[in-house]
C-alpha positions as a LaTeX table, in Angstrom:
\begin{tabular}{lrrr}
\hline
Residue & $x$ (\AA) & $y$ (\AA) & $z$ (\AA) \\
\hline
Met1 & 87.41 & 59.53 & 116.00 \\
Lys2 & 88.45 & 60.06 & 112.38 \\
Asn3 & 84.86 & 59.54 & 111.25 \\
Val4 & 83.65 & 62.17 & 113.71 \\
Leu5 & 86.23 & 64.69 & 112.53 \\
Leu6 & 85.37 & 63.97 & 108.89 \\
Ala7 & 81.67 & 64.41 & 109.56 \\
Thr8 & 82.34 & 67.70 & 111.36 \\
Cys9 & 84.43 & 69.00 & 108.46 \\
Leu10 & 81.72 & 68.03 & 105.98 \\
Met11 & 79.08 & 69.81 & 108.05 \\
Leu12 & 81.19 & 72.97 & 108.22 \\
Ala13 & 81.83 & 72.84 & 104.48 \\
Ala14 & 78.13 & 72.43 & 103.80 \\
Ser15 & 77.21 & 75.36 & 106.05 \\
Met16 & 79.70 & 77.69 & 104.37 \\
Gln17 & 77.93 & 79.11 & 101.35 \\
Ala18 & 79.78 & 80.68 & 98.47 \\
Ala19 & 79.11 & 84.42 & 98.19 \\
Glu20 & 79.30 & 85.74 & 94.65 \\
Pro21 & 79.69 & 89.50 & 94.30 \\
Asn22 & 76.57 & 91.28 & 93.01 \\
Leu23 & 78.69 & 94.08 & 91.66 \\
Lys24 & 82.21 & 94.48 & 90.38 \\
Ile25 & 83.92 & 97.71 & 89.40 \\
Ala26 & 87.37 & 97.25 & 87.95 \\
Leu27 & 89.54 & 100.23 & 88.86 \\
Pro28 & 93.27 & 99.56 & 89.39 \\
Gly29 & 94.85 & 101.60 & 92.15 \\
Met30 & 91.61 & 102.10 & 94.09 \\
Asn31 & 92.25 & 103.90 & 97.39 \\
Gly32 & 88.77 & 104.63 & 98.75 \\
Phe33 & 85.07 & 104.72 & 97.93 \\
Ala34 & 81.78 & 106.16 & 99.14 \\
Val35 & 78.07 & 105.60 & 98.49 \\
Gly36 & 75.30 & 108.20 & 98.22 \\
Asp37 & 72.73 & 109.70 & 95.85 \\
Leu38 & 74.59 & 112.18 & 93.66 \\
Asn39 & 72.05 & 112.98 & 90.92 \\
Gly40 & 68.84 & 113.30 & 92.93 \\
Asp41 & 67.03 & 110.24 & 91.59 \\
Gly42 & 66.81 & 108.53 & 94.98 \\
Leu43 & 69.21 & 105.72 & 93.99 \\
Pro44 & 72.59 & 105.33 & 95.74 \\
Asp45 & 75.56 & 106.09 & 93.50 \\
Ile46 & 79.22 & 105.21 & 94.01 \\
Ala47 & 82.35 & 107.37 & 94.08 \\
Val48 & 85.74 & 105.62 & 93.81 \\
Ser49 & 89.09 & 107.36 & 94.35 \\
Ser50 & 92.26 & 106.29 & 92.54 \\
Pro51 & 95.45 & 107.88 & 91.15 \\
Asn52 & 93.44 & 109.03 & 88.10 \\
Gly53 & 90.85 & 110.98 & 90.10 \\
Val54 & 87.42 & 110.35 & 91.60 \\
Ser55 & 85.22 & 108.18 & 89.37 \\
Leu56 & 81.45 & 108.62 & 89.75 \\
Phe57 & 79.18 & 105.70 & 88.89 \\
Phe58 & 75.47 & 106.59 & 88.72 \\
Gln59 & 73.04 & 103.78 & 89.44 \\
Arg60 & 70.46 & 103.26 & 86.69 \\
Lys61 & 66.75 & 102.54 & 87.17 \\
Asp62 & 67.31 & 98.82 & 86.50 \\
Arg63 & 69.74 & 98.77 & 89.47 \\
Thr64 & 72.83 & 98.38 & 87.31 \\
Phe65 & 75.97 & 100.44 & 86.79 \\
Lys66 & 78.06 & 101.10 & 83.70 \\
Lys67 & 81.48 & 99.52 & 83.41 \\
Ile68 & 83.05 & 102.93 & 82.88 \\
Pro69 & 82.53 & 106.03 & 85.08 \\
Asp70 & 79.72 & 108.43 & 84.27 \\
Arg71 & 81.97 & 111.26 & 85.37 \\
Leu72 & 85.60 & 111.70 & 86.44 \\
Leu73 & 86.44 & 114.41 & 88.94 \\
Pro74 & 89.97 & 115.74 & 88.34 \\
Val75 & 91.98 & 115.01 & 91.50 \\
Lys76 & 95.56 & 113.91 & 91.01 \\
Asn77 & 96.49 & 110.92 & 93.20 \\
Ala78 & 93.10 & 110.85 & 94.94 \\
Phe79 & 93.25 & 108.93 & 98.21 \\
Asp80 & 90.03 & 108.87 & 100.24 \\
Val81 & 86.54 & 110.09 & 99.34 \\
Ile82 & 83.27 & 110.73 & 101.20 \\
Ile83 & 79.75 & 111.81 & 100.20 \\
Asn84 & 77.47 & 114.12 & 102.19 \\
Asp85 & 75.74 & 117.50 & 102.05 \\
Phe86 & 78.52 & 119.84 & 103.16 \\
Asp87 & 77.00 & 123.19 & 102.16 \\
Gly88 & 73.47 & 122.57 & 103.47 \\
Asp89 & 71.61 & 122.91 & 100.16 \\
Gly90 & 69.92 & 119.50 & 100.41 \\
Lys91 & 72.12 & 117.85 & 97.76 \\
Asn92 & 75.03 & 115.48 & 98.36 \\
Asp93 & 78.52 & 116.74 & 97.60 \\
Val94 & 81.81 & 114.89 & 97.15 \\
Ala95 & 84.92 & 115.49 & 99.29 \\
Cys96 & 88.29 & 113.96 & 98.49 \\
Ala97 & 91.79 & 114.08 & 99.94 \\
Asn98 & 94.91 & 113.23 & 97.97 \\
Tyr99 & 98.55 & 112.46 & 98.68 \\
His100 & 99.89 & 116.03 & 98.38 \\
Pro101 & 97.95 & 116.70 & 100.71 \\
Asn102 & 94.92 & 118.67 & 99.52 \\
Leu103 & 91.24 & 118.55 & 100.35 \\
Tyr104 & 88.87 & 118.95 & 97.41 \\
Val105 & 85.14 & 119.55 & 97.88 \\
Phe106 & 83.05 & 119.19 & 94.72 \\
Phe107 & 79.72 & 120.87 & 95.37 \\
Asn108 & 76.67 & 119.41 & 93.64 \\
Arg109 & 76.36 & 122.33 & 91.26 \\
Asp110 & 76.94 & 122.49 & 87.52 \\
His111 & 77.75 & 118.75 & 87.37 \\
Phe112 & 80.47 & 118.97 & 90.08 \\
Thr113 & 82.61 & 121.29 & 87.96 \\
Met114 & 83.35 & 123.90 & 90.64 \\
Pro115 & 85.57 & 122.34 & 93.33 \\
Leu116 & 86.67 & 124.10 & 96.48 \\
Thr117 & 90.34 & 123.31 & 97.12 \\
Asp118 & 92.14 & 123.50 & 100.43 \\
Asp119 & 95.87 & 122.83 & 100.32 \\
Ala120 & 96.62 & 123.03 & 104.05 \\
Ile121 & 95.62 & 119.67 & 105.50 \\
Asp122 & 99.16 & 119.18 & 106.83 \\
Gln123 & 98.80 & 115.42 & 106.87 \\
Trp124 & 99.94 & 112.90 & 104.30 \\
Ala125 & 97.04 & 111.00 & 102.66 \\
Pro126 & 94.48 & 111.18 & 105.47 \\
Arg127 & 91.35 & 109.10 & 105.83 \\
Leu128 & 88.13 & 111.11 & 105.79 \\
Ala129 & 85.06 & 111.11 & 108.00 \\
Cys130 & 82.07 & 113.42 & 108.25 \\
Gly131 & 79.31 & 114.17 & 110.71 \\
Gln132 & 77.69 & 116.79 & 112.92 \\
Leu133 & 80.56 & 117.33 & 115.32 \\
Ser134 & 79.07 & 120.34 & 117.05 \\
Pro135 & 75.44 & 121.20 & 117.92 \\
Gly136 & 73.35 & 122.10 & 114.89 \\
Lys137 & 72.69 & 120.59 & 111.50 \\
His138 & 75.99 & 121.45 & 109.79 \\
Val139 & 77.97 & 118.47 & 108.48 \\
Asp140 & 81.73 & 118.89 & 108.93 \\
Val141 & 84.68 & 117.02 & 107.44 \\
Leu142 & 87.49 & 115.33 & 109.32 \\
Ala143 & 90.58 & 114.93 & 107.15 \\
Gly144 & 92.71 & 112.89 & 109.47 \\
Trp145 & 93.29 & 115.06 & 112.54 \\
Val146 & 92.11 & 118.27 & 110.83 \\
Trp147 & 88.51 & 119.46 & 111.30 \\
Arg148 & 87.01 & 121.42 & 108.40 \\
Arg149 & 83.77 & 123.39 & 108.40 \\
Ile150 & 82.71 & 124.52 & 104.92 \\
Leu151 & 80.20 & 127.34 & 104.50 \\
Pro152 & 78.00 & 127.67 & 101.38 \\
Asn153 & 79.97 & 130.74 & 100.24 \\
Gly154 & 83.20 & 128.74 & 100.24 \\
Thr155 & 84.57 & 130.03 & 103.53 \\
Leu156 & 86.65 & 127.45 & 105.39 \\
Tyr157 & 87.11 & 127.19 & 109.13 \\
Glu158 & 89.77 & 124.84 & 110.39 \\
Ala159 & 90.66 & 123.29 & 113.73 \\
Val160 & 93.42 & 120.80 & 114.49 \\
Phe161 & 93.03 & 118.07 & 117.11 \\
Val162 & 96.20 & 118.45 & 119.14 \\
Pro163 & 97.44 & 115.21 & 120.75 \\
Ala164 & 98.48 & 114.87 & 124.34 \\
Lys165 & 102.00 & 115.97 & 125.21 \\
Gly166 & 104.47 & 113.63 & 123.56 \\
Gly167 & 101.93 & 112.37 & 121.02 \\
Asp168 & 102.59 & 112.07 & 117.31 \\
Ser169 & 100.00 & 114.28 & 115.62 \\
Asp170 & 101.02 & 113.39 & 112.09 \\
Lys171 & 100.00 & 109.78 & 112.73 \\
Gln172 & 96.49 & 110.55 & 114.06 \\
Asp173 & 94.21 & 109.16 & 111.36 \\
Asp174 & 91.17 & 107.00 & 110.52 \\
Pro175 & 88.72 & 109.10 & 112.57 \\
Val176 & 85.43 & 107.71 & 113.89 \\
Ile177 & 82.66 & 110.05 & 115.05 \\
Arg178 & 80.40 & 108.60 & 117.78 \\
Asp179 & 78.76 & 109.55 & 121.06 \\
Leu180 & 80.95 & 107.34 & 123.26 \\
Asp181 & 79.84 & 108.60 & 126.65 \\
Cys182 & 76.14 & 108.73 & 125.70 \\
Asp183 & 75.76 & 112.39 & 126.73 \\
Gly184 & 74.08 & 113.50 & 123.50 \\
Thr185 & 77.21 & 115.11 & 122.01 \\
Gln186 & 79.57 & 113.66 & 119.44 \\
Asp187 & 83.05 & 112.45 & 120.36 \\
Val188 & 85.97 & 111.61 & 118.06 \\
Val189 & 88.27 & 108.58 & 118.07 \\
Phe190 & 91.58 & 108.57 & 116.20 \\
Ser191 & 93.91 & 105.64 & 115.72 \\
Ser192 & 97.64 & 106.26 & 115.59 \\
Asn193 & 100.88 & 104.32 & 115.56 \\
Lys194 & 100.82 & 104.61 & 119.35 \\
Gly195 & 97.21 & 103.75 & 120.10 \\
Phe196 & 93.78 & 105.38 & 120.28 \\
Asn197 & 93.07 & 109.01 & 121.18 \\
Ile198 & 89.54 & 109.91 & 122.25 \\
Tyr199 & 88.32 & 113.52 & 122.29 \\
Tyr200 & 85.08 & 113.90 & 124.21 \\
Gly201 & 82.49 & 116.55 & 123.36 \\
Pro202 & 80.86 & 118.90 & 123.38 \\
Leu203 & 83.08 & 120.08 & 120.54 \\
Glu204 & 82.92 & 123.43 & 118.84 \\
Ile205 & 85.04 & 124.82 & 116.05 \\
Pro206 & 85.92 & 128.48 & 116.64 \\
Leu207 & 84.87 & 130.77 & 113.81 \\
Glu208 & 88.46 & 131.54 & 112.94 \\
Ser209 & 90.61 & 130.64 & 109.97 \\
Tyr210 & 92.84 & 128.38 & 112.08 \\
Ser211 & 92.48 & 127.11 & 115.63 \\
Phe212 & 93.26 & 124.15 & 117.89 \\
Ile213 & 91.29 & 121.54 & 119.85 \\
Arg214 & 93.50 & 120.90 & 122.88 \\
Pro215 & 92.99 & 117.95 & 125.26 \\
Glu216 & 93.19 & 120.16 & 128.35 \\
Ala217 & 90.27 & 122.28 & 127.10 \\
Leu218 & 87.89 & 119.33 & 126.70 \\
Ser219 & 85.51 & 117.75 & 129.18 \\
Met220 & 87.65 & 114.61 & 128.88 \\
Phe221 & 90.51 & 113.24 & 126.77 \\
Ile222 & 91.75 & 109.65 & 126.94 \\
Ser223 & 94.73 & 108.04 & 125.23 \\
Ile224 & 94.88 & 104.23 & 125.03 \\
Pro225 & 98.41 & 102.95 & 124.32 \\
Phe226 & 98.38 & 100.27 & 121.66 \\
Pro227 & 100.69 & 99.49 & 118.71 \\
Met228 & 98.43 & 100.05 & 115.69 \\
Ala229 & 99.42 & 99.33 & 112.10 \\
Thr230 & 98.10 & 100.26 & 108.67 \\
Ser231 & 96.53 & 96.80 & 108.36 \\
Ser232 & 94.52 & 97.25 & 111.56 \\
Ser233 & 90.77 & 97.76 & 111.61 \\
Tyr234 & 88.55 & 99.03 & 114.41 \\
Val235 & 84.93 & 99.90 & 115.13 \\
Val236 & 83.01 & 101.40 & 118.03 \\
Ala237 & 80.60 & 98.74 & 119.30 \\
Asp238 & 79.02 & 97.46 & 122.51 \\
Ala239 & 81.07 & 94.28 & 122.75 \\
Asp240 & 80.07 & 93.12 & 126.25 \\
Gly241 & 76.41 & 94.15 & 126.31 \\
Asp242 & 76.63 & 96.66 & 129.16 \\
Gly243 & 75.17 & 99.47 & 127.05 \\
Asn244 & 78.47 & 101.35 & 126.76 \\
Pro245 & 80.29 & 101.68 & 123.42 \\
Asp246 & 83.66 & 99.89 & 123.38 \\
Ile247 & 86.56 & 99.95 & 120.90 \\
Val248 & 86.75 & 96.65 & 119.02 \\
Tyr249 & 89.84 & 96.06 & 116.91 \\
Ser250 & 91.54 & 93.52 & 114.68 \\
Ala251 & 95.31 & 93.91 & 114.41 \\
Ser252 & 96.64 & 91.50 & 111.80 \\
His253 & 100.26 & 92.31 & 112.64 \\
Leu254 & 99.72 & 90.89 & 116.13 \\
Asn255 & 97.75 & 87.83 & 114.96 \\
Asp256 & 95.92 & 87.52 & 118.29 \\
Gly257 & 92.31 & 87.55 & 117.13 \\
Ile258 & 89.70 & 90.27 & 117.62 \\
Asn259 & 89.92 & 92.08 & 120.94 \\
Tyr260 & 88.33 & 95.12 & 122.55 \\
Phe261 & 88.92 & 97.87 & 125.04 \\
Pro262 & 85.88 & 97.95 & 127.33 \\
Gln263 & 84.41 & 101.25 & 128.43 \\
Asp264 & 83.16 & 101.46 & 131.98 \\
Arg265 & 80.08 & 103.55 & 132.68 \\
Phe266 & 81.75 & 105.59 & 135.40 \\
Thr267 & 85.44 & 105.61 & 134.52 \\
Gly268 & 85.35 & 105.43 & 130.71 \\
Phe269 & 88.45 & 103.77 & 129.25 \\
Arg270 & 90.67 & 104.55 & 132.22 \\
Asp271 & 92.60 & 101.74 & 133.92 \\
Val272 & 91.50 & 99.04 & 131.50 \\
Ser273 & 93.37 & 96.54 & 129.35 \\
Ala274 & 92.32 & 94.79 & 126.16 \\
Lys275 & 90.02 & 91.79 & 126.44 \\
Thr276 & 89.58 & 88.92 & 124.00 \\
Leu277 & 86.40 & 88.95 & 121.95 \\
Leu278 & 86.89 & 86.43 & 119.11 \\
Pro279 & 90.16 & 84.48 & 119.29 \\
Gly280 & 91.82 & 83.16 & 116.16 \\
Ile281 & 89.97 & 85.47 & 113.76 \\
Gln282 & 91.34 & 88.38 & 111.72 \\
Gly283 & 89.80 & 90.74 & 109.20 \\
Phe284 & 88.25 & 94.11 & 108.50 \\
Leu285 & 85.42 & 95.02 & 110.86 \\
Leu286 & 81.95 & 96.49 & 110.37 \\
Tyr287 & 79.28 & 97.04 & 112.99 \\
Asp288 & 75.75 & 97.83 & 111.85 \\
Asp289 & 72.13 & 96.71 & 111.69 \\
Phe290 & 72.72 & 94.85 & 108.42 \\
Asp291 & 69.29 & 93.16 & 108.23 \\
Lys292 & 67.38 & 96.23 & 109.47 \\
Thr293 & 65.92 & 94.25 & 112.37 \\
Gly294 & 66.87 & 96.77 & 115.05 \\
Arg295 & 69.88 & 94.75 & 116.23 \\
Lys296 & 73.46 & 95.59 & 115.33 \\
Lys297 & 75.94 & 92.81 & 114.54 \\
Leu298 & 79.68 & 92.51 & 113.97 \\
Ala299 & 80.93 & 91.53 & 110.53 \\
Val300 & 84.47 & 90.27 & 109.92 \\
Leu301 & 85.60 & 90.43 & 106.29 \\
Ser302 & 88.73 & 88.75 & 104.97 \\
Gln303 & 89.92 & 87.60 & 101.57 \\
Ala304 & 88.49 & 84.13 & 102.30 \\
Thr305 & 85.23 & 84.71 & 104.19 \\
Ile306 & 82.58 & 87.08 & 105.50 \\
Glu307 & 81.52 & 86.14 & 109.04 \\
Ile308 & 78.69 & 87.75 & 111.01 \\
Tyr309 & 78.56 & 87.56 & 114.82 \\
Asn310 & 75.97 & 88.45 & 117.40 \\
Leu311 & 77.20 & 90.46 & 120.38 \\
Pro312 & 77.62 & 90.04 & 123.28 \\
Ser313 & 76.89 & 86.31 & 122.87 \\
Lys314 & 79.75 & 85.97 & 120.33 \\
Thr315 & 77.69 & 83.43 & 118.37 \\
Arg316 & 78.39 & 83.22 & 114.68 \\
Glu317 & 75.23 & 83.81 & 112.69 \\
Ser318 & 76.59 & 83.10 & 109.23 \\
Val319 & 79.74 & 82.56 & 107.24 \\
Ser320 & 80.19 & 82.95 & 103.50 \\
Lys321 & 83.14 & 82.05 & 101.33 \\
Thr322 & 84.26 & 85.01 & 99.22 \\
Asp323 & 87.57 & 84.03 & 97.60 \\
Ile324 & 88.76 & 87.63 & 97.16 \\
Arg325 & 92.05 & 87.41 & 95.28 \\
Asp326 & 93.36 & 90.95 & 95.82 \\
Glu327 & 94.46 & 92.71 & 98.98 \\
Ile328 & 91.56 & 94.40 & 100.79 \\
Ile329 & 91.99 & 98.15 & 101.25 \\
Arg330 & 88.67 & 99.33 & 102.68 \\
Val331 & 85.24 & 97.94 & 103.65 \\
Lys332 & 81.88 & 99.65 & 104.19 \\
Ser333 & 78.22 & 98.69 & 104.37 \\
Gly334 & 75.03 & 100.24 & 103.02 \\
Asp335 & 71.81 & 99.44 & 101.15 \\
Val336 & 72.87 & 99.91 & 97.53 \\
Asn337 & 70.38 & 97.68 & 95.68 \\
Gly338 & 67.27 & 98.84 & 97.52 \\
Asp339 & 66.29 & 95.50 & 99.07 \\
Gly340 & 66.02 & 96.99 & 102.57 \\
Lys341 & 69.20 & 95.29 & 103.78 \\
Ala342 & 72.79 & 96.44 & 103.85 \\
Glu343 & 75.34 & 95.12 & 101.41 \\
Phe344 & 79.05 & 94.73 & 102.08 \\
Leu345 & 81.28 & 96.82 & 99.83 \\
Val346 & 84.86 & 95.60 & 99.63 \\
Gly347 & 87.52 & 97.77 & 98.05 \\
Thr348 & 90.73 & 96.15 & 96.84 \\
Lys349 & 93.77 & 97.50 & 95.05 \\
Asn350 & 92.09 & 96.58 & 91.75 \\
Gly351 & 88.55 & 97.80 & 92.27 \\
Leu352 & 85.30 & 97.41 & 94.19 \\
Met353 & 83.03 & 94.42 & 94.90 \\
Met354 & 79.66 & 94.15 & 96.62 \\
Phe355 & 78.27 & 91.17 & 98.56 \\
Asn356 & 74.98 & 90.50 & 100.30 \\
Ser357 & 75.09 & 90.88 & 104.06 \\
Ser358 & 72.93 & 87.78 & 104.58 \\
Ser359 & 74.19 & 84.44 & 103.27 \\
Ser360 & 70.91 & 82.72 & 104.08 \\
Asn361 & 68.79 & 84.96 & 101.87 \\
Pro362 & 69.28 & 85.43 & 98.12 \\
Pro363 & 69.60 & 88.98 & 96.82 \\
Ala364 & 66.36 & 90.74 & 96.01 \\
Arg365 & 67.84 & 91.58 & 92.65 \\
Ser366 & 71.33 & 91.00 & 91.37 \\
Gln367 & 73.39 & 93.89 & 90.05 \\
Pro368 & 75.48 & 92.79 & 87.09 \\
Met369 & 77.64 & 95.35 & 85.37 \\
Lys370 & 76.46 & 96.31 & 81.87 \\
\hline
\end{tabular}
């Protein structure tokens, strides 16, 4: 029996490959990061937020980055950052929220020197998201529970997602924009200290300076009670293979593995309880088509490993040892090095690291810092 256990352990050790980061950016106090082409050369660049501001790192033609930022955007105590075209001119802009709380939008004009500042977010250090919330091509910003539409002339329209009666609006954060009910319109999921709030579209921001998105005015609003924590991570993914997006979460404070709230085709998330997906596993979650094969997979990132699972079979496709020493703050995925596959970007309290999404294939080209 001992020989069998030893052989099993050796096989597991042999199958776990060490994953060395292709990229390291040392930036103490990192709070958030984003990836996108900021100088129009077709190469993804990186924006990193920290107490000193938003540091921009432009990718060079040899697929490397400098050790120091190419540009520093002046935002005191910058918290989260996102990249997208917010004014519709075809060039990516940078949006950042800080602890005060303010929203800064640096338009891609004159080397990002003309920021638009909004000091009425009314939420302490919110996470940011962006997308086409209402019909049309305009990309809006979600700063926590506050919806911002920014016009090219600098005009701001604002709408607040009001929680259900008795809810705690100040704790609605970490928004995810997805079409949950598959009706062709975007919906919004918020996590809070009391659970998940789901606002179903179609959504439209009134062309007023300040307005409200109330649950009773929507086609549907659902609140899922659940004790979330700052260390929790969640994604919208089809966990059980029925074609309906579910909410998959990892709550490290509960230490009960990765679970999910299933969405029924006819009743949505009503009258359901959490189901176990991957017991005994904890980490930050990503759900994407990492290998660009047309099939999305679930990635679980921790300080020790990166594990990739197929859903709904729950089979583990790969596992890589990472040995990340610092506390993980944020994770994202995207094709940064141009090899046609997504990389995993891991933000810690001391900076940013990038790993390949496939442990079985070597990187097309490594990205050392110069």
